[in-house]
């Protein structure tokens, strides 16, 4: 690096802090061989890149219903998740933009006894919005809120591995697990488990008093939620905004209009069909991120003909994923290779062979399974994912050339999860993804998982799942998870079509750092992490 | 007993019977909704245990007739029950959810009525007065055009011109109770305009038709011969006799403003009761759906009653039957 380049780099970082004037910066850039216009653009970018405090922002979310409550046993969609977890609350840990788990309300955590015991030390001086210090009792009650026989929490099965939680002194909580789990810190980053104050031995979720970057001002279910900055937040630099409002705009056209007319500064789930038009708007930035979420077509591996792995492999080769990605998801998705673990997740591998559309290989495997031609039903509805029906029809076309006759059954969207999913031998489904291999596998691929969509019971896989969970050696874990992903790829009944991209659009008034892909909307923490440019 | 009072009481009685039948229909229709409520509400996170705990909590384990009696008994005492989104120790009554939405809807309907009804009557009277003139034809053509387009189309066109190209109004009408009146008015301008365009034609054409048909009657001829000006003829002689059909059409349109504005509500993100009901159907919040349906039925019954009363009160022959 030449001296000039180095100077320019320094100036860039100083510009972000407001310590270099535009004129000086551009002069330096021109010395380094840039044009004045390029220098100016670099200056604007540098100034935007450094977080600034103050201002207010309105976020238009694609969800929100009158049934929404502050109770974290629910939090069914991005409205409650972004507003009541991301803005209002904290979990013990959080997942950063690189996919690593980092302490949040906990200051540190330490495993012992083969990752069976986890001691979480709480952050000193962290308080609830009413000024009360966060104690281990609050943490215990917040977890117990989801556990117990009559709990109907969505996080109940997630917390199943916990045998016991107890407070240990004024700032430590000890979790005892049924089996060792090296990924336990990831688990407690879940948005269902915000830490809430304890009142009469129970978690007080009604009051909305939490620890997060924002204090709840007003909440109208299905309409909006308004927050103002928490002046005593334990992260001194965050949040940047003074006020945030989340507005429920379920209609996608209304959402786009609200952004273009400036009634909101950001919208979630932008309309893919009109995205090219929105891109032309000079005041709008489109953000596209490949996350952990994926669309799948699970086959029931206990039912004929899907109980034969050659049939499953034949079908895997009979699908033209590139075409589906292009025509149905309009390039806003990443082609997947029947490995449900996204690239951004730790220990993820890219298994071979690639399932590319290949009629010869499909026919070969079909013959090996003892079929000349095959007739199967594929149950789809757009309730599974937008475009499921179209994808089904496209698959029918490509599979026909492989000797597989697919009857695409269009199911009712109402009660799809009730009557079709886990019941029909081959259907469409989706996963929002999980930040660790163990979590993703335990929830949908383990032999006794409630949502094992494919009823797949691979002995080697299930053996590895238990072993890897308690293994603390990184290299050994990587090898085990690699083998498991290969097994799912080779033998599993899940066709992973694509990883869906999160597409959001925002006014250029808003700025942000690296965006976390673990969940939508900057890991649901958009309110805490974004600022006004 | 005054004949008008008798009619009102009679109609109210009939209305109650209608409501009872409607409540039966609503309840049984909801029983036919596909899928299990508990599972639909819990979504993908439903496991057998959570479903069972939930069903017990909201009383879905009881037989249908018992649930109906419980519900209707509560409604008679003014209690619409609690939403399925309630939790142990945290009751969310249905009225708490619907109340603010209903007020919003009534606000929107009220403002629209204030704009649309005088406009429609005025245009109708003028069209009758200058029938077959350029003015008459132009008014007819324009109102028929706006009523022929689907609501969302009218809404988007208005939004394109009045919010995007010329940012006079807001495309987002997310009003709230604590908003100052004038801001609320400005926020609701586009939905009001859309609804006005959609309902004016009906009322305006009925006014015009009713008056024109009266203009051929002998007593109007008499008035004309005696030298009354055309405007006076219409206002003093024709209009009083035309109220009955006009009132009926207005009542019908007012009812539509309350129960049928859901498309407009969605387009402008207006937090009205129509959206609340659609929301509730989607999330299977049955008590809310039932309450909305009942409120809609009451709206129709009351407005029809009002229209009948007006037509009787303005017609001496009906008021004093022999």
Coordinates of C-alpha atoms in Angstrom, one line a residue, chain B:
Chain B
X1 CA -100.3 4.1 20.2
X2 CA -98.7 6.3 17.6
X3 CA -98.5 4.4 14.3
X4 CA -94.9 5.3 13.9
X5 CA -94.0 4.1 17.4
X6 CA -95.8 0.9 16.7
X7 CA -94.0 0.3 13.5
X8 CA -90.6 1.0 15.2
X9 CA -91.4 -1.5 18.0
X10 CA -92.7 -4.1 15.5
X11 CA -89.5 -3.7 13.4
X12 CA -87.3 -3.9 16.4
X13 CA -89.0 -7.1 17.5
X14 CA -88.5 -8.6 14.0
X15 CA -84.9 -7.3 14.1
X16 CA -84.2 -9.3 17.2
X17 CA -85.6 -12.5 15.7
X18 CA -83.4 -11.8 12.6
X19 CA -80.4 -11.3 14.9
X20 CA -81.1 -14.6 16.7
X21 CA -81.2 -16.5 13.3
X22 CA -78.1 -14.6 12.2
X23 CA -76.3 -15.6 15.4
X24 CA -77.2 -19.3 14.7
X25 CA -75.9 -19.0 11.2
X26 CA -72.7 -17.4 12.2
X27 CA -72.0 -19.9 14.9
X28 CA -72.7 -22.9 12.7
X29 CA -70.8 -21.4 9.7
X30 CA -67.7 -21.0 12.0
X31 CA -68.1 -24.6 13.1
X32 CA -67.6 -25.6 9.5
X33 CA -64.3 -23.7 9.1
X34 CA -61.6 -26.3 8.2
X35 CA -59.0 -27.3 10.6
X36 CA -58.7 -27.2 14.3
X37 CA -58.8 -23.8 15.9
X38 CA -56.2 -24.6 18.5
X39 CA -53.8 -25.9 15.8
X40 CA -54.4 -23.0 13.5
X41 CA -53.7 -20.5 16.2
X42 CA -50.6 -22.3 17.5
X43 CA -49.4 -22.7 13.9
X44 CA -46.3 -24.8 13.2
X45 CA -45.5 -24.7 16.9
X46 CA -48.5 -26.9 17.8
X47 CA -47.6 -30.1 19.5
X48 CA -50.2 -32.5 20.9
X49 CA -49.7 -31.3 24.4
X50 CA -49.8 -27.6 23.6
X51 CA -52.9 -28.1 21.5
X52 CA -54.7 -29.9 24.4
X53 CA -53.7 -27.3 26.9
X54 CA -55.0 -24.6 24.6
X55 CA -58.3 -26.3 23.9
X56 CA -59.0 -26.7 27.5
X57 CA -58.2 -23.1 28.2
X58 CA -60.5 -21.7 25.6
X59 CA -63.3 -24.2 26.3
X60 CA -63.1 -25.9 22.9
X61 CA -63.4 -29.3 24.6
X62 CA -67.1 -28.6 25.3
X63 CA -69.9 -29.6 22.9
X64 CA -71.1 -27.1 20.3
X65 CA -74.6 -26.3 21.8
X66 CA -73.1 -25.6 25.2
X67 CA -70.6 -23.2 23.6
X68 CA -73.3 -21.5 21.7
X69 CA -75.5 -21.0 24.8
X70 CA -72.5 -19.7 26.7
X71 CA -71.7 -17.2 23.9
X72 CA -75.2 -16.0 23.3
X73 CA -75.8 -15.7 27.0
X74 CA -72.8 -13.5 27.4
X75 CA -73.7 -11.4 24.4
X76 CA -77.2 -10.7 25.9
X77 CA -75.4 -9.3 28.9
X78 CA -73.2 -7.2 26.7
X79 CA -70.2 -9.4 27.0
X80 CA -68.8 -10.7 23.7
X81 CA -66.4 -13.1 25.4
X82 CA -62.6 -13.1 25.4
X83 CA -60.3 -13.3 22.5
X84 CA -58.4 -16.6 21.9
X85 CA -55.2 -14.5 22.3
X86 CA -56.0 -14.2 26.0
X87 CA -53.7 -15.9 28.4
X88 CA -54.0 -17.2 31.9
X89 CA -54.3 -14.2 34.2
X90 CA -54.5 -11.8 31.2
X91 CA -58.0 -11.5 29.7
X92 CA -58.4 -9.7 26.4
X93 CA -62.0 -9.0 26.0
X94 CA -63.4 -9.0 22.4
X95 CA -64.7 -5.5 22.9
X96 CA -61.2 -4.3 23.8
X97 CA -60.0 -5.5 20.4
X98 CA -63.0 -4.4 18.4
X99 CA -63.9 -1.2 20.2
X100 CA -61.2 1.1 18.8
X101 CA -61.5 -0.5 15.4
X102 CA -65.3 0.1 15.4
X103 CA -64.8 3.7 16.3
X104 CA -62.3 4.1 13.5
X105 CA -64.7 2.6 11.0
X106 CA -67.6 4.8 12.3
X107 CA -65.3 7.8 11.9
X108 CA -64.4 6.9 8.3
X109 CA -68.0 6.1 7.5
X110 CA -69.2 9.2 9.2
X111 CA -66.8 11.5 7.3
X112 CA -67.5 9.8 4.1
X113 CA -71.3 10.1 4.6
X114 CA -70.9 13.8 5.4
X115 CA -69.1 14.3 2.1
X116 CA -71.0 11.8 -0.1
X117 CA -74.6 12.2 0.9
X118 CA -74.9 16.0 0.3
X119 CA -72.8 15.6 -2.8
X120 CA -75.0 12.8 -4.2
X121 CA -78.3 14.6 -3.3
X122 CA -77.1 17.8 -4.7
X123 CA -75.8 16.3 -7.9
X124 CA -79.0 14.2 -8.2
X125 CA -81.3 17.2 -7.7
X126 CA -79.3 19.2 -10.2
X127 CA -79.2 16.4 -12.7
X128 CA -83.0 16.0 -12.4
X129 CA -83.5 19.8 -12.8
X130 CA -81.3 19.9 -15.9
X131 CA -82.0 16.5 -17.1
X132 CA -80.7 15.4 -20.5
X133 CA -78.4 18.5 -20.5
X134 CA -74.6 18.3 -20.9
X135 CA -74.3 18.6 -17.1
X136 CA -76.6 15.7 -16.5
X137 CA -74.8 13.5 -18.9
X138 CA -71.4 14.5 -17.6
X139 CA -72.3 13.8 -14.0
X140 CA -73.9 10.4 -15.0
X141 CA -70.9 9.4 -17.0
X142 CA -68.3 10.3 -14.3
X143 CA -70.2 8.7 -11.4
X144 CA -70.9 5.6 -13.4
X145 CA -67.3 5.4 -14.4
X146 CA -66.1 5.6 -10.8
X147 CA -68.6 3.0 -9.5
X148 CA -67.6 0.6 -12.3
X149 CA -64.0 0.4 -11.4
X150 CA -63.0 -1.9 -8.6
X151 CA -62.4 0.0 -5.3
X152 CA -58.7 -0.9 -5.1
X153 CA -58.2 0.5 -8.6
X154 CA -59.8 3.8 -7.7
X155 CA -57.7 3.8 -4.5
X156 CA -54.4 3.2 -6.3
X157 CA -55.1 5.8 -9.0
X158 CA -55.9 8.4 -6.3
X159 CA -52.8 7.3 -4.4
X160 CA -50.7 7.6 -7.5
X161 CA -51.8 11.2 -8.1
X162 CA -52.5 12.6 -4.7
X163 CA -49.8 10.8 -2.7
X164 CA -46.9 9.9 -5.0
X165 CA -46.9 12.4 -7.9
X166 CA -48.3 15.3 -5.9
X167 CA -47.7 14.5 -2.3
X168 CA -50.8 16.2 -0.8
X169 CA -52.1 13.4 1.2
X170 CA -50.7 10.3 2.9
X171 CA -50.8 6.9 1.4
X172 CA -50.8 5.4 4.9
X173 CA -53.9 6.1 6.9
X174 CA -52.9 4.5 10.1
X175 CA -54.9 6.8 12.4
X176 CA -55.0 6.3 16.1
X177 CA -57.3 7.5 18.9
X178 CA -54.9 10.1 20.3
X179 CA -54.3 11.8 17.0
X180 CA -55.4 15.4 16.7
X181 CA -58.7 15.8 14.7
X182 CA -57.2 17.6 11.8
X183 CA -54.3 15.2 11.3
X184 CA -56.8 12.4 11.5
X185 CA -58.9 14.1 8.8
X186 CA -55.8 14.6 6.6
X187 CA -54.8 11.0 7.1
X188 CA -58.2 9.7 6.1
X189 CA -58.6 12.0 3.1
X190 CA -57.8 9.4 0.5
X191 CA -59.9 6.6 1.9
X192 CA -62.8 9.0 2.2
X193 CA -62.3 10.2 -1.4
X194 CA -62.2 6.6 -2.6
X195 CA -65.3 5.5 -0.8
X196 CA -67.1 8.7 -1.9
X197 CA -66.4 8.0 -5.5
X198 CA -67.6 4.4 -5.1
X199 CA -70.9 5.2 -3.4
X200 CA -72.0 8.5 -4.9
X201 CA -73.3 7.1 -8.2
X202 CA -75.8 4.8 -6.6
X203 CA -77.4 7.5 -4.4
X204 CA -77.2 10.2 -7.0
X205 CA -78.9 8.2 -9.7
X206 CA -81.6 7.1 -7.3
X207 CA -82.3 10.7 -6.3
X208 CA -82.4 11.7 -9.9
X209 CA -84.7 8.8 -10.9
X210 CA -87.1 9.3 -8.0
X211 CA -87.5 13.0 -8.7
X212 CA -87.9 12.6 -12.4
X213 CA -90.6 10.1 -12.0
X214 CA -92.4 12.5 -9.7
X215 CA -92.0 15.4 -12.1
X216 CA -94.6 13.8 -14.4
X217 CA -97.3 13.6 -11.7
X218 CA -100.4 15.9 -11.9
X219 CA -99.6 17.9 -8.7
X220 CA -96.3 19.0 -10.1
X221 CA -98.0 20.0 -13.3
X222 CA -100.3 22.0 -11.1
X223 CA -97.4 23.7 -9.3
X224 CA -95.8 24.5 -12.6
X225 CA -99.0 26.0 -13.9
X226 CA -99.3 28.2 -10.9
X227 CA -95.9 29.6 -11.7
X228 CA -93.5 28.1 -9.2
X229 CA -89.9 28.1 -10.3
X230 CA -88.4 24.8 -11.3
X231 CA -86.0 24.7 -8.4
X232 CA -88.8 25.4 -5.9
X233 CA -90.9 22.6 -7.5
X234 CA -88.2 20.1 -6.9
X235 CA -87.2 21.2 -3.4
X236 CA -90.7 21.8 -2.0
X237 CA -93.0 19.5 -4.0
X238 CA -91.0 16.7 -5.5
X239 CA -88.3 16.0 -2.9
X240 CA -90.6 15.4 0.1
X241 CA -92.3 12.6 -1.8
X242 CA -89.1 11.2 -3.0
X243 CA -87.5 10.7 0.4
X244 CA -88.6 7.1 0.7
X245 CA -86.6 5.5 -2.1
X246 CA -83.7 7.9 -1.4
X247 CA -83.5 7.1 2.3
X248 CA -83.5 3.4 1.4
X249 CA -80.5 3.8 -0.9
X250 CA -78.7 6.0 1.6
X251 CA -79.2 3.4 4.3
X252 CA -77.9 0.7 2.1
X253 CA -74.8 2.7 1.3
X254 CA -74.2 3.7 4.9
X255 CA -74.3 0.0 5.8
X256 CA -71.9 -0.7 3.1
X257 CA -69.5 1.9 4.5
X258 CA -69.5 0.2 7.8
X259 CA -69.3 -3.5 6.7
X260 CA -67.8 -3.4 3.2
X261 CA -64.9 -1.0 3.4
X262 CA -62.4 -3.8 4.0
X263 CA -60.6 -3.5 0.6
X264 CA -60.1 0.2 1.1
X265 CA -59.0 -0.4 4.7
X266 CA -56.3 -2.9 3.4
X267 CA -55.1 -0.6 0.6
X268 CA -54.7 2.4 2.9
X269 CA -53.8 0.3 6.0
X270 CA -56.7 1.9 7.8
X271 CA -57.3 0.1 11.2
X272 CA -61.0 -0.5 10.7
X273 CA -63.3 -3.3 11.8
X274 CA -63.2 -5.0 8.4
X275 CA -59.5 -5.6 8.6
X276 CA -59.9 -6.8 12.2
X277 CA -62.4 -9.4 11.0
X278 CA -60.3 -10.6 8.2
X279 CA -57.4 -10.8 10.6
X280 CA -59.4 -12.7 13.1
X281 CA -60.6 -15.2 10.5
X282 CA -57.0 -15.8 9.4
X283 CA -55.8 -16.3 12.9
X284 CA -59.0 -18.2 13.9
X285 CA -59.8 -15.7 16.7
X286 CA -63.4 -17.0 16.6
X287 CA -64.9 -14.8 19.4
X288 CA -63.8 -11.7 17.4
X289 CA -65.2 -13.1 14.2
X290 CA -68.5 -13.8 15.8
X291 CA -68.7 -10.3 17.4
X292 CA -67.8 -8.6 14.1
X293 CA -70.5 -10.6 12.2
X294 CA -73.1 -9.7 14.8
X295 CA -72.1 -6.0 14.7
X296 CA -72.5 -6.1 11.0
X297 CA -75.9 -7.7 11.2
X298 CA -77.0 -5.1 13.8
X299 CA -75.8 -2.3 11.5
X300 CA -77.9 -3.5 8.6
X301 CA -81.0 -4.1 10.7
X302 CA -80.8 -0.7 12.4
X303 CA -80.1 1.3 9.2
X304 CA -82.9 -0.4 7.4
X305 CA -85.2 0.3 10.3
X306 CA -84.1 4.0 10.1
X307 CA -84.8 4.1 6.4
X308 CA -88.3 2.6 6.9
X309 CA -89.1 5.1 9.7
X310 CA -88.0 8.0 7.4
X311 CA -90.1 6.8 4.5
X312 CA -93.1 6.4 6.8
X313 CA -92.6 9.7 8.5
X314 CA -92.3 11.6 5.3
X315 CA -95.3 10.0 3.7
X316 CA -98.7 11.0 5.2
X317 CA -100.5 8.1 3.5
X318 CA -98.3 5.6 5.3
X319 CA -98.3 7.7 8.5
X320 CA -102.0 7.8 8.7
X321 CA -103.2 4.6 7.1
X322 CA -107.0 4.2 6.7

